[in-house]
Structures are given as C-alpha cells and as structure tokens.
Amino acid sequence: MTFHQFLLILRARHKVVFFTLLFVVLATLLVSLLLPKQYTATAAVVVDIKSPDPVAGMVLPALAAPAYMATQVDIINSDRVARRVVKMLRMDENPLIKEQWVEDGEKGDLVAGLADLLKQKLDVKPSRESNVIQIEYTGNEPNFAAAVANAFAQAYIDVNLDLKVAPARQYAEWFKDQTRAMRDRLEKAKGALSAYQQNTGLVGTDERLDYEIAKLNDLSTQLTLIQAQTSDSSSKRKGREDPETLAEVIQNPLVNGLKADIARLEAKLQEASVNLGANHPQTKRSQTELASLRNKLAAEISKIHGSIGTSYEVGKRKEEELLEAMEKQKERVLELNRQRDQLSVLKGDVEAAQRDFEGVSQRSALTRLESLSVQTNIATLNPATIPISHSKPKILLNMLIATFLGTLLGVGVALMLEIMNRRVRSADDLLEVMEVPVLAVLSGPPRKLPKRIPKLLKAESS
C-alpha cells in the first residue's frame, strides 16, 4: 500500500475515523469527570552529608553520596517507616478502619496491611543534583494526603535516628562491660604492685640499688687494701731476710733509741776496756748494761716481727670477713635487681592496664554520647501543605492522550474495514487487482460550474 492509497482510504472513510476519535474523546472525558479527584501533597527533606558527625567527627566520603541517597530512599519506602506512620496517625485505632478491615475479610496484621496500602500511593523522588528528597502522597482527601506526607517525613527522620542510635546503644552496653572488666584488671594489677612493694619494702628501687652498689664497691675497695696488706705481711713473715732490715724495725723509734744506746754504751765499754781493763768493775757493769740493751733490742725486734705475723692473721680474718660480706652484698644486689625487674614487670602491667582502661573508657564515653543523640543529619526542608487543586485526574492531559489514541484507533478501524471490504479507489488499485495495464482514466461526473464560467465560454465561442 502506497502512501497515496493510504490517503485515499482515509478520505473515503473519514467519517469512521472522525466518529471513532469522537467516541474515544467523549469516553475519556466522561471517565475523567466520573473518576474521584485525588490530591497530592509533597514534603521535602534535606540530607546533610557534608557536615561532620557532631559526636564521632566523621564525614561521609564524596564517592559514597549516591549510594547513601539511594539507601535513604529505600528507608523511606520501607515497611518500618510505613508502620510508624500508621502508629503516628493512629490509623490502627480508628474504629471505622477496623470495621472496614473486618468487612472486607482481610486477614493478618492490621498495621502491616495499612502500611502496604499507604506505600501503594507513596512516591519518593530524590533530586538529581542535590541532597533533597521529595516525599509525595496521593489521596482522596487533601487534608489526609498532607498529614500522611508529613507523617512519612517525620517517621523517616525518627527511623533514621533509631538506626543510628540502636547500634550505639548496643555498643555502649558492650563497652560498659569491657570498661568494668578493664577496671577490675587495673585494680588487680595495682593491688599486685602494692602488695609486692609492701612485701619487699621497695619504694624507690633506683636509689636503694645505687646505695647497695656503692656499698659493694666500698667493700671491694677495703678487700683490695686488706689483701695487699696481708700479702705484704705474708711475704715479710715468710721471708728469710734479717728482721732488723724490716721497715717496721728500721722505722721504730724505740728500736732506734735502743740502737743508739747500744752504740753509745759500746763506745763507752771500749774506752773503759782500754783505760781500766777488762776486769774492772765498771767495765763489767758496762758489759752487763750492754747485754741488757741488746736483749731489749732483740726482744723488741722479735716483738715487731711477731706483730707482723699477728697483722697477717688479723688481715686474713679481715679478708675472710670482707669476702663473706661481699658475697652477701652481691646476693643483696642481685636480689634487689631481681626485685627491681619484678617491680618493673608489675609496673608495666599497671601501665598496660591503665592504657587499655583509658582507651576503652574513652570509646565507651563516645558510644554513650552517640546512644543519647537526639539529632540526625536529616531535617524537614518544606512540610507538606494541604493541596488546593486536585492532581488526578488531569483532564487536559487525558484529552490530549485520548485525541492521539483516538486518531490512531480511527485510522486502525478504517484500515481494518478497508481490508475486510476492499474497494478500487485509484488506477493503482485496479492494476493491483486486475494485473492488466491501465489505458485511460475516466473522471467522475463534472461538478456544477459557477455562473460566470458558462458566460465566458459563450462569449469566447462567438
């Protein structure tokens, strides 16, 4: 079928097209007038995703914003929000609604059923380039539509706050138990440290250790001196040298005095022997005095020599005492080191427990603040107002659509009638049906010409 044939069919069956279009338009108009009017109320909420959380101080990443907004739309469309709306509007307490629910034979939870009915007329539209979400509700009553839209906005804010606070409350309880456990651990660590200090008498281990080490060094110095003296005494006591050559003997004033007296008496005796003779009484008395002085000198030297042995014995005993004292002092220093190490371990346990307790306490305080939060990052931008004009049905839009669809339907009916009862409307149709060449085309009867045309023809022929 060519376009020319199509136009000829429409011209021939233009009445069918017209009446079909008229029927569709009138039917649409009638239905639009008979349909109950519906009113749409819109509430706008804004989601703040740029400001940091007032408690945790966290900021939502920019890449997560689209997914976050999609999640907020899903929350608004959730059963939890719809059920909260039913509770807020007390629809489940309305006796008329309960009676209608029973009459319709509905089964199940009334709140869940009403929530499903509300969601059917709910439309949530997030903005493309902003953080504003439009909550639209369509109802038969303008007041009810505005109330439901505002209730959905408030229920969404409440549910969002519950979703934020509920995990924080659970964490707050958990951190509370952990804080209690960490406090017990810290108290036990401090108790162990205090008991150990009381048992050992340690307060400042560094000062006491320095004192004990200094005391050990002093004992070591004394031992070195005593060992040197004992060694010197031992060498003098065991030596085969003349005792008179000993330094103690040489430096002894009594020995030196006796030696001087002996030397003087020997000189006197020698002079008396020459002058008086060996048998003279004075010479005998001098010899006796000289022998007495020599005995005293020998006794004194022997006494000094014996004192060296005594000094050696005393030095050995002192050395043994110092060695024993040093061993005890070493044990005391080692024990003090061990106690200091143990004390350091206990102090480390206390410090670790203190750090853990402070960290858990800080986190517990933060979660407790989050659990007590009464604000969220969502706020009502524009509350829904009572709509003045209805939103459905849209008569003008319906008429335009009916005109378009009626035209298509009329054309379709005309083509269907043409197919069912085919007519020859042009030479192309005859050629298509007869399959023979067309020699000439005879036009129909001439139309009645205007009055001026015959007069002009007569004048021209004459």
Coordinates of C-alpha atoms in Angstrom, one line a residue:
M1 CA 0.0 0.0 0.0
T2 CA 1.4 3.3 -1.1
F3 CA 1.0 6.5 0.8
H4 CA -1.4 7.8 -1.9
Q5 CA -3.6 4.7 -1.4
F6 CA -3.5 5.3 2.3
L7 CA -4.6 8.9 1.9
L8 CA -7.4 7.8 -0.4
I9 CA -8.6 5.3 2.1
L10 CA -8.7 7.9 4.9
R11 CA -10.5 10.3 2.6
A12 CA -13.1 7.7 1.8
R13 CA -13.6 6.6 5.4
H14 CA -13.0 9.9 7.1
K15 CA -16.4 9.5 8.9
V16 CA -15.2 6.3 10.6
V17 CA -12.0 8.0 11.7
F18 CA -13.9 11.0 13.0
F19 CA -16.6 9.1 14.9
T20 CA -14.0 6.8 16.4
L21 CA -12.0 9.8 17.6
L22 CA -15.1 11.5 18.9
F23 CA -16.1 8.4 20.8
V24 CA -12.7 7.9 22.4
V25 CA -12.5 11.6 23.4
L26 CA -16.0 11.7 24.8
A27 CA -15.5 8.4 26.7
T28 CA -12.2 9.8 28.1
L29 CA -13.9 13.0 29.1
L30 CA -16.8 11.1 30.8
V31 CA -14.4 8.8 32.7
S32 CA -12.2 11.7 33.7
L33 CA -15.2 13.5 35.1
L34 CA -16.6 10.5 36.9
L35 CA -13.3 9.5 38.5
P36 CA -12.8 10.6 42.1
K37 CA -10.5 13.5 42.5
Q38 CA -7.1 12.8 44.1
Y39 CA -4.9 15.2 45.8
T40 CA -1.1 15.0 46.0
A41 CA 0.8 16.5 49.0
T42 CA 4.6 16.9 48.9
A43 CA 7.0 17.1 51.8
A44 CA 10.7 17.8 51.2
V45 CA 13.5 16.6 53.5
V46 CA 17.2 17.5 53.1
V47 CA 20.0 15.1 53.9
D48 CA 23.2 16.7 55.1
I49 CA 26.2 14.5 54.0
K50 CA 28.9 17.2 54.1
S51 CA 28.9 18.3 57.8
P52 CA 30.9 16.0 60.2
D53 CA 29.1 14.0 62.8
P54 CA 28.9 16.1 66.0
V55 CA 30.0 13.2 68.2
A56 CA 32.3 11.0 66.1
G57 CA 33.5 13.8 63.8
M58 CA 33.3 11.6 60.7
V59 CA 32.4 12.9 57.3
L60 CA 30.7 10.8 54.6
P61 CA 33.1 10.3 51.6
A62 CA 32.0 12.0 48.4
L63 CA 32.1 8.7 46.4
A64 CA 29.6 7.2 48.9
A65 CA 27.0 10.0 48.5
P66 CA 24.9 8.5 45.6
A67 CA 24.7 5.1 47.3
Y68 CA 23.8 6.9 50.6
M69 CA 21.0 8.8 48.9
A70 CA 19.7 5.6 47.3
T71 CA 19.7 4.0 50.8
Q72 CA 17.7 6.8 52.2
V73 CA 15.1 6.4 49.5
D74 CA 14.9 2.7 50.3
I75 CA 14.5 3.6 54.0
I76 CA 11.5 5.9 53.3
N77 CA 9.9 3.1 51.2
S78 CA 10.5 0.5 53.9
D79 CA 7.8 -1.2 56.0
R80 CA 9.3 0.1 59.2
V81 CA 8.6 3.7 58.2
A82 CA 5.2 2.9 56.9
R83 CA 4.2 1.1 60.1
R84 CA 5.5 4.1 62.1
V85 CA 3.3 6.3 60.0
V86 CA 0.3 4.1 60.8
K87 CA 1.1 4.4 64.5
M88 CA 1.7 8.1 64.4
L89 CA -1.7 8.8 62.7
R90 CA -3.4 6.2 64.9
M91 CA -5.0 4.6 61.9
D92 CA -4.9 1.2 63.7
E93 CA -7.0 2.7 66.5
N94 CA -9.7 4.1 64.2
P95 CA -12.9 2.0 64.7
L96 CA -14.1 2.8 61.2
I97 CA -10.9 1.4 59.7
K98 CA -11.1 -1.7 61.9
E99 CA -14.7 -2.3 60.9
Q100 CA -13.9 -1.9 57.2
W101 CA -11.0 -4.3 57.6
V102 CA -13.2 -6.9 59.1
E103 CA -16.0 -6.4 56.5
D104 CA -13.5 -6.8 53.6
G105 CA -12.5 -10.1 55.1
E106 CA -8.9 -9.2 55.4
K107 CA -6.6 -11.4 57.4
G108 CA -3.3 -10.7 59.1
D109 CA -1.9 -7.8 60.9
L110 CA -3.9 -4.6 60.6
V111 CA -0.8 -2.3 60.9
A112 CA 1.0 -4.2 58.2
G113 CA -2.0 -4.1 55.9
L114 CA -2.5 -0.4 56.3
A115 CA 1.3 0.2 55.8
D116 CA 1.1 -1.7 52.5
L117 CA -1.9 0.4 51.4
L118 CA -0.1 3.6 52.3
K119 CA 3.1 2.6 50.4
Q120 CA 1.0 2.0 47.2
K121 CA 0.2 5.7 47.0
L122 CA 3.6 6.9 48.1
D123 CA 6.2 8.3 45.6
V124 CA 9.7 9.2 46.7
K125 CA 11.8 11.2 44.3
P126 CA 15.4 12.1 45.1
S127 CA 16.8 15.2 43.4
R128 CA 19.5 14.6 40.8
E129 CA 21.9 17.3 41.8
S130 CA 21.1 18.0 45.4
N131 CA 20.5 16.2 48.7
V132 CA 16.8 16.9 48.8
I133 CA 14.2 14.1 48.7
Q134 CA 10.6 14.8 47.7
I135 CA 8.0 12.6 49.5
E136 CA 4.7 12.6 47.7
Y137 CA 1.5 11.0 48.8
T138 CA -1.7 10.9 46.8
G139 CA -5.1 10.6 48.5
N140 CA -8.8 11.3 48.0
E141 CA -8.8 13.9 50.8
P142 CA -6.3 16.9 50.7
N143 CA -6.0 17.1 54.5
F144 CA -5.3 13.3 54.8
A145 CA -2.7 13.5 51.9
A146 CA -0.9 16.4 53.6
A147 CA -1.0 14.6 57.0
V148 CA 0.4 11.3 55.6
A149 CA 3.2 13.1 53.7
N150 CA 4.3 15.0 56.8
A151 CA 4.0 11.8 58.8
F152 CA 6.2 9.9 56.3
A153 CA 8.8 12.7 56.6
Q154 CA 8.8 12.6 60.4
A155 CA 8.7 8.8 60.5
Y156 CA 11.7 8.8 58.2
I157 CA 13.7 11.1 60.5
D158 CA 12.7 9.0 63.6
V159 CA 13.7 5.7 61.9
N160 CA 16.9 7.2 60.7
L161 CA 17.7 8.3 64.2
D162 CA 16.8 4.9 65.6
L163 CA 19.1 3.2 63.0
K164 CA 21.9 5.5 64.2
V165 CA 21.3 5.2 67.9
A166 CA 20.3 1.5 68.2
P167 CA 23.8 0.1 67.3
A168 CA 25.4 2.8 69.5
R169 CA 23.3 1.6 72.4
Q170 CA 24.4 -2.0 71.9
Y171 CA 28.0 -0.9 71.7
A172 CA 27.5 1.3 74.8
E173 CA 26.4 -1.8 76.8
W174 CA 29.2 -3.9 75.4
F175 CA 31.8 -1.2 76.2
K176 CA 30.3 -0.8 79.6
D177 CA 31.0 -4.4 80.4
Q178 CA 34.5 -4.1 78.9
T179 CA 35.2 -1.0 80.9
R180 CA 34.2 -2.8 84.1
A181 CA 36.5 -5.7 83.1
M182 CA 39.4 -3.3 82.4
R183 CA 38.8 -1.6 85.7
D184 CA 39.0 -4.9 87.5
R185 CA 42.2 -5.8 85.7
L186 CA 43.7 -2.4 86.5
E187 CA 42.8 -2.7 90.2
K188 CA 44.3 -6.2 90.3
A189 CA 47.5 -5.0 88.7
K190 CA 47.8 -2.1 91.2
G191 CA 47.0 -4.4 94.1
A192 CA 49.7 -6.9 93.0
L193 CA 52.2 -4.0 92.7
S194 CA 51.3 -2.6 96.1
A195 CA 51.5 -6.0 97.8
Y196 CA 54.8 -6.7 96.2
Q197 CA 56.2 -3.3 97.4
Q198 CA 54.9 -3.9 100.9
N199 CA 56.4 -7.4 101.0
T200 CA 59.8 -6.3 99.7
G201 CA 59.9 -2.8 101.2
L202 CA 60.7 -1.3 97.8
V203 CA 59.7 2.2 97.1
G204 CA 62.5 3.7 95.0
T205 CA 64.5 0.8 93.6
D206 CA 67.0 3.0 91.8
E207 CA 68.1 4.9 94.9
R208 CA 68.4 1.8 97.0
L209 CA 70.2 -0.1 94.2
D210 CA 72.7 2.7 93.9
Y211 CA 73.3 2.6 97.6
E212 CA 73.8 -1.1 97.7
I213 CA 76.1 -1.0 94.7
A214 CA 78.2 1.8 96.3
K215 CA 78.4 -0.3 99.5
L216 CA 79.6 -3.3 97.4
N217 CA 82.2 -1.1 95.7
D218 CA 83.4 0.1 99.1
L219 CA 83.7 -3.5 100.4
S220 CA 85.6 -4.4 97.3
T221 CA 88.0 -1.5 97.9
Q222 CA 88.5 -2.5 101.5
L223 CA 89.1 -6.1 100.5
T224 CA 91.7 -4.9 98.0
L225 CA 93.6 -3.0 100.6
I226 CA 93.4 -5.8 103.2
Q227 CA 94.6 -8.3 100.6
A228 CA 97.5 -6.0 99.8
Q229 CA 98.4 -5.7 103.5
T230 CA 98.0 -9.4 104.1
S231 CA 100.2 -10.2 101.1
D232 CA 102.8 -7.8 102.4
S233 CA 102.6 -9.3 105.9
S234 CA 102.8 -12.8 104.5
S235 CA 105.9 -12.0 102.4
K236 CA 107.6 -10.4 105.4
R237 CA 106.6 -13.2 107.8
K238 CA 107.8 -15.9 105.4
G239 CA 110.9 -14.1 104.2
R240 CA 114.5 -15.2 105.3
E241 CA 115.9 -11.8 105.4
D242 CA 117.3 -10.2 108.6
P243 CA 114.5 -8.9 110.8
E244 CA 116.5 -5.8 111.6
T245 CA 116.2 -4.9 107.9
L246 CA 112.4 -4.8 108.1
A247 CA 110.9 -1.4 107.5
E248 CA 108.9 -1.6 110.7
V249 CA 112.1 -2.3 112.7
I250 CA 114.0 0.5 110.9
Q251 CA 111.3 3.0 111.4
N252 CA 110.5 2.0 115.0
P253 CA 111.7 4.9 117.4
L254 CA 112.2 2.5 120.3
V255 CA 114.5 0.2 118.3
N256 CA 116.4 3.2 117.0
G257 CA 116.8 4.6 120.6
L258 CA 118.0 1.2 121.8
K259 CA 120.4 1.0 119.0
A260 CA 121.7 4.5 119.8
D261 CA 122.1 3.5 123.5
I262 CA 123.9 0.3 122.5
A263 CA 126.2 2.2 120.2
R264 CA 127.0 4.7 122.9
L265 CA 127.5 2.0 125.5
E266 CA 129.7 0.0 123.2
A267 CA 131.9 3.1 122.7
K268 CA 132.0 3.7 126.5
L269 CA 132.8 0.0 127.0
Q270 CA 135.6 0.1 124.6
E271 CA 137.0 3.2 126.2
A272 CA 136.7 1.6 129.7
S273 CA 138.4 -1.6 128.4
V274 CA 141.4 0.4 127.2
N275 CA 141.6 2.7 130.2
L276 CA 140.5 0.5 133.0
G277 CA 141.0 -3.0 131.8
A278 CA 138.6 -5.9 131.0
N279 CA 138.2 -7.0 134.6
H280 CA 137.4 -3.6 136.1
P281 CA 134.1 -3.4 137.8
Q282 CA 133.0 -0.5 135.7
T283 CA 133.8 -2.4 132.6
K284 CA 131.9 -5.4 133.9
R285 CA 128.9 -3.2 134.7
S286 CA 129.1 -1.7 131.2
Q287 CA 129.2 -5.2 129.7
T288 CA 126.2 -6.1 131.8
E289 CA 124.2 -3.0 130.7
L290 CA 125.2 -3.6 127.1
A291 CA 124.0 -7.2 127.2
S292 CA 120.7 -5.9 128.8
L293 CA 120.2 -3.4 126.0
R294 CA 121.0 -6.0 123.4
N295 CA 118.4 -8.3 125.0
K296 CA 115.9 -5.5 125.0
L297 CA 116.7 -4.7 121.3
A298 CA 116.3 -8.4 120.4
A299 CA 113.1 -8.6 122.3
E300 CA 111.8 -5.5 120.7
I301 CA 112.7 -6.8 117.2
S302 CA 111.2 -10.1 118.0
K303 CA 108.1 -8.3 119.2
I304 CA 107.9 -6.3 116.0
H305 CA 108.5 -9.4 114.0
G306 CA 105.7 -11.2 115.9
S307 CA 103.4 -8.2 115.4
I308 CA 103.8 -8.7 111.6
G309 CA 102.6 -12.3 112.0
T310 CA 99.7 -11.1 114.1
S311 CA 98.9 -8.5 111.5
Y312 CA 98.9 -11.2 108.9
E313 CA 96.5 -13.3 110.9
V314 CA 94.3 -10.3 111.6
G315 CA 94.4 -9.4 107.9
K316 CA 93.4 -13.0 106.9
R317 CA 90.5 -12.9 109.2
K318 CA 89.5 -9.5 108.0
E319 CA 89.9 -10.7 104.4
E320 CA 87.6 -13.6 105.1
E321 CA 85.1 -11.3 106.7
L322 CA 85.2 -8.9 103.8
L323 CA 84.8 -11.8 101.3
E324 CA 81.8 -13.1 103.2
A325 CA 80.4 -9.6 103.4
M326 CA 81.0 -9.1 99.7
E327 CA 79.2 -12.3 98.9
K328 CA 76.2 -11.3 101.0
Q329 CA 76.3 -7.9 99.4
K330 CA 76.4 -9.4 95.9
E331 CA 73.4 -11.6 96.8
R332 CA 71.6 -8.5 98.2
V333 CA 72.4 -6.5 94.9
L334 CA 71.3 -9.5 92.8
E335 CA 68.1 -9.9 94.8
L336 CA 67.5 -6.2 94.5
N337 CA 68.0 -6.4 90.8
R338 CA 65.5 -9.3 90.6
Q339 CA 63.0 -7.4 92.7
R340 CA 63.5 -4.3 90.5
D341 CA 62.9 -6.5 87.4
Q342 CA 59.8 -7.9 89.0
L343 CA 58.7 -4.5 90.1
S344 CA 59.2 -3.2 86.5
V345 CA 57.0 -6.1 85.2
L346 CA 54.3 -5.2 87.7
K347 CA 54.5 -1.5 86.8
G348 CA 54.4 -2.5 83.1
D349 CA 51.2 -4.5 83.8
V350 CA 49.7 -1.5 85.6
E351 CA 50.6 0.9 82.8
A352 CA 49.2 -1.5 80.1
A353 CA 46.0 -2.0 82.1
Q354 CA 45.8 1.8 82.6
R355 CA 46.2 2.4 78.8
D356 CA 43.6 -0.2 78.0
F357 CA 41.2 1.2 80.6
E358 CA 41.6 4.7 79.3
G359 CA 41.1 3.6 75.7
V360 CA 38.0 1.6 76.5
S361 CA 36.7 4.3 78.7
Q362 CA 37.1 6.9 76.0
R363 CA 35.4 4.7 73.4
S364 CA 32.7 3.9 75.9
A365 CA 32.0 7.6 76.6
L366 CA 31.9 8.3 72.8
T367 CA 29.4 5.4 72.2
R368 CA 27.3 6.5 75.2
L369 CA 27.1 10.0 73.7
E370 CA 26.1 8.5 70.4
S371 CA 23.4 6.4 72.1
L372 CA 22.0 9.5 73.7
S373 CA 21.9 11.5 70.5
V374 CA 18.6 13.2 69.7
Q375 CA 19.6 14.7 66.4
T376 CA 20.3 13.3 62.9
N377 CA 21.6 14.7 59.7
I378 CA 18.1 14.8 58.2
A379 CA 15.8 17.8 58.5
T380 CA 12.4 18.7 57.0
L381 CA 13.0 21.3 54.3
N382 CA 9.4 22.0 53.3
P383 CA 6.5 20.4 55.2
A384 CA 3.6 19.3 53.1
T385 CA 0.7 21.8 52.8
I386 CA -2.9 21.0 52.1
P387 CA -3.2 20.9 48.2
I388 CA -5.7 23.4 46.8
S389 CA -6.3 21.7 43.5
H390 CA -6.5 18.0 42.6
S391 CA -3.7 16.3 40.9
K392 CA -5.7 13.5 39.4
P393 CA -7.4 13.1 37.0
K394 CA -5.7 15.5 34.7
I395 CA -8.4 16.3 32.2
L396 CA -6.3 18.3 29.7
L397 CA -3.6 15.6 29.6
N398 CA -6.2 12.9 29.3
M399 CA -7.9 14.7 26.4
L400 CA -4.6 15.1 24.6
I401 CA -3.8 11.5 25.1
A402 CA -7.3 10.5 24.1
T403 CA -7.1 12.6 20.9
F404 CA -3.8 10.9 20.0
L405 CA -5.0 7.4 20.8
G406 CA -8.5 8.0 19.2
T407 CA -6.8 9.2 16.0
L408 CA -4.7 6.0 15.9
L409 CA -7.7 3.9 16.7
G410 CA -9.8 5.5 14.0
V411 CA -7.1 5.1 11.4
G412 CA -6.8 1.4 12.5
V413 CA -10.5 0.8 12.2
A414 CA -10.6 2.5 8.8
L415 CA -7.8 0.3 7.6
M416 CA -9.4 -2.8 9.1
L417 CA -12.7 -2.0 7.3
E418 CA -10.9 -1.4 4.1
I419 CA -9.1 -4.8 4.4
M420 CA -12.4 -6.5 5.0
N421 CA -14.2 -4.8 2.1
R422 CA -11.6 -3.8 -0.4
R423 CA -12.5 -1.0 -2.9
V424 CA -10.9 0.2 -6.1
R425 CA -10.1 3.8 -5.4
S426 CA -7.3 4.5 -7.9
A427 CA -5.6 3.2 -11.0
D428 CA -3.0 1.6 -8.8
D429 CA -5.7 -0.4 -7.1
L430 CA -7.1 -1.6 -10.4
L431 CA -3.6 -2.5 -11.6
E432 CA -3.0 -4.4 -8.4
V433 CA -6.4 -6.3 -8.7
M434 CA -6.6 -7.0 -12.5
E435 CA -2.9 -7.1 -13.3
V436 CA -3.5 -5.5 -16.7
P437 CA -2.2 -2.2 -17.9
V438 CA -4.5 0.9 -17.5
L439 CA -5.1 2.7 -20.8
A440 CA -7.1 5.6 -19.6
V441 CA -8.7 7.1 -16.5
L442 CA -12.2 8.5 -16.7
S443 CA -13.1 11.1 -14.2
G444 CA -16.4 11.2 -12.4
P445 CA -19.3 13.5 -13.4
P446 CA -18.3 17.2 -13.6
R447 CA -19.2 19.4 -10.8
K448 CA -21.6 22.2 -11.3
L449 CA -19.7 25.1 -12.7
P450 CA -20.1 28.7 -11.4
K451 CA -22.4 31.0 -13.3
R452 CA -19.6 33.2 -14.6
I453 CA -17.8 30.3 -16.3
P454 CA -20.6 29.4 -18.9
K455 CA -20.9 33.1 -19.9
L456 CA -17.3 33.4 -20.5
L457 CA -17.3 30.2 -22.7
K458 CA -20.2 31.5 -24.8
A459 CA -18.6 34.9 -25.3
E460 CA -15.4 33.2 -26.4
S461 CA -17.1 30.9 -28.8
S462 CA -18.9 33.7 -30.6

